[in-house]
Amino acid sequence: MTNIENQKFIALDISGKNYLSWVLDVKLHLSAKKLRHTIDEDNVASNEELATALIFLRHHIDDDLKYEYLTVEDPLKLWQNLNDRFEHLKAVVLPKALND
């Protein structure tokens, strides 16, 4: 992970082990920056807002994930791709957390 000193929180690991906390962190930070709508369906974000959100997302994912999603130029599409890849972890992690 490069530029770790500039990261607001830990980058999404390629294994997805920190996906649930990463999602919460991203939503909170994008909300604080008034960019949360850029990862919502049917958003009406400006090109500048989309670029800023995409830069933010790419800055907070593992370098191997950056390379894998190199051609994705829309923050919503990147968000959806990562969700499709890691959403199954909710079914594994949440029930275990509830039992602890």
CSV table of C-alpha atoms in Angstrom, one decimal, residues 5 20 22 24-27 30 39 45 47 51 54 58 62 64 66 71-73 77 85 90:
chain,number,residue,atom,x,y,z
A,5,GLU,CA,0.3,8.4,5.5
A,20,LEU,CA,-17.5,-4.6,6.3
A,22,TRP,CA,-14.2,-0.5,5.0
A,24,LEU,CA,-18.7,1.9,6.7
A,25,ASP,CA,-15.6,4.0,6.6
A,26,VAL,CA,-16.1,4.9,2.9
A,27,LYS,CA,-19.7,5.8,3.4
A,30,LEU,CA,-17.9,10.3,1.4
A,39,ILE,CA,-22.0,5.7,-5.1
A,45,ALA,CA,-23.1,14.0,-9.7
A,47,ASN,CA,-17.8,15.0,-13.5
A,51,ALA,CA,-13.5,12.0,-10.3
A,54,LEU,CA,-13.1,7.6,-7.7
A,58,ARG,CA,-9.0,3.9,-5.5
A,62,ASP,CA,-5.3,-2.7,-2.1
A,64,ASP,CA,-3.8,-5.4,-6.5
A,66,LYS,CA,-6.5,-1.1,-8.1
A,71,THR,CA,-10.4,0.3,-16.4
A,72,VAL,CA,-13.3,1.2,-14.1
A,73,GLU,CA,-13.8,5.0,-14.4
A,77,LYS,CA,-19.3,0.9,-11.0
A,85,ARG,CA,-16.9,-9.5,-5.1
A,90,LYS,CA,-21.6,-10.5,5.2
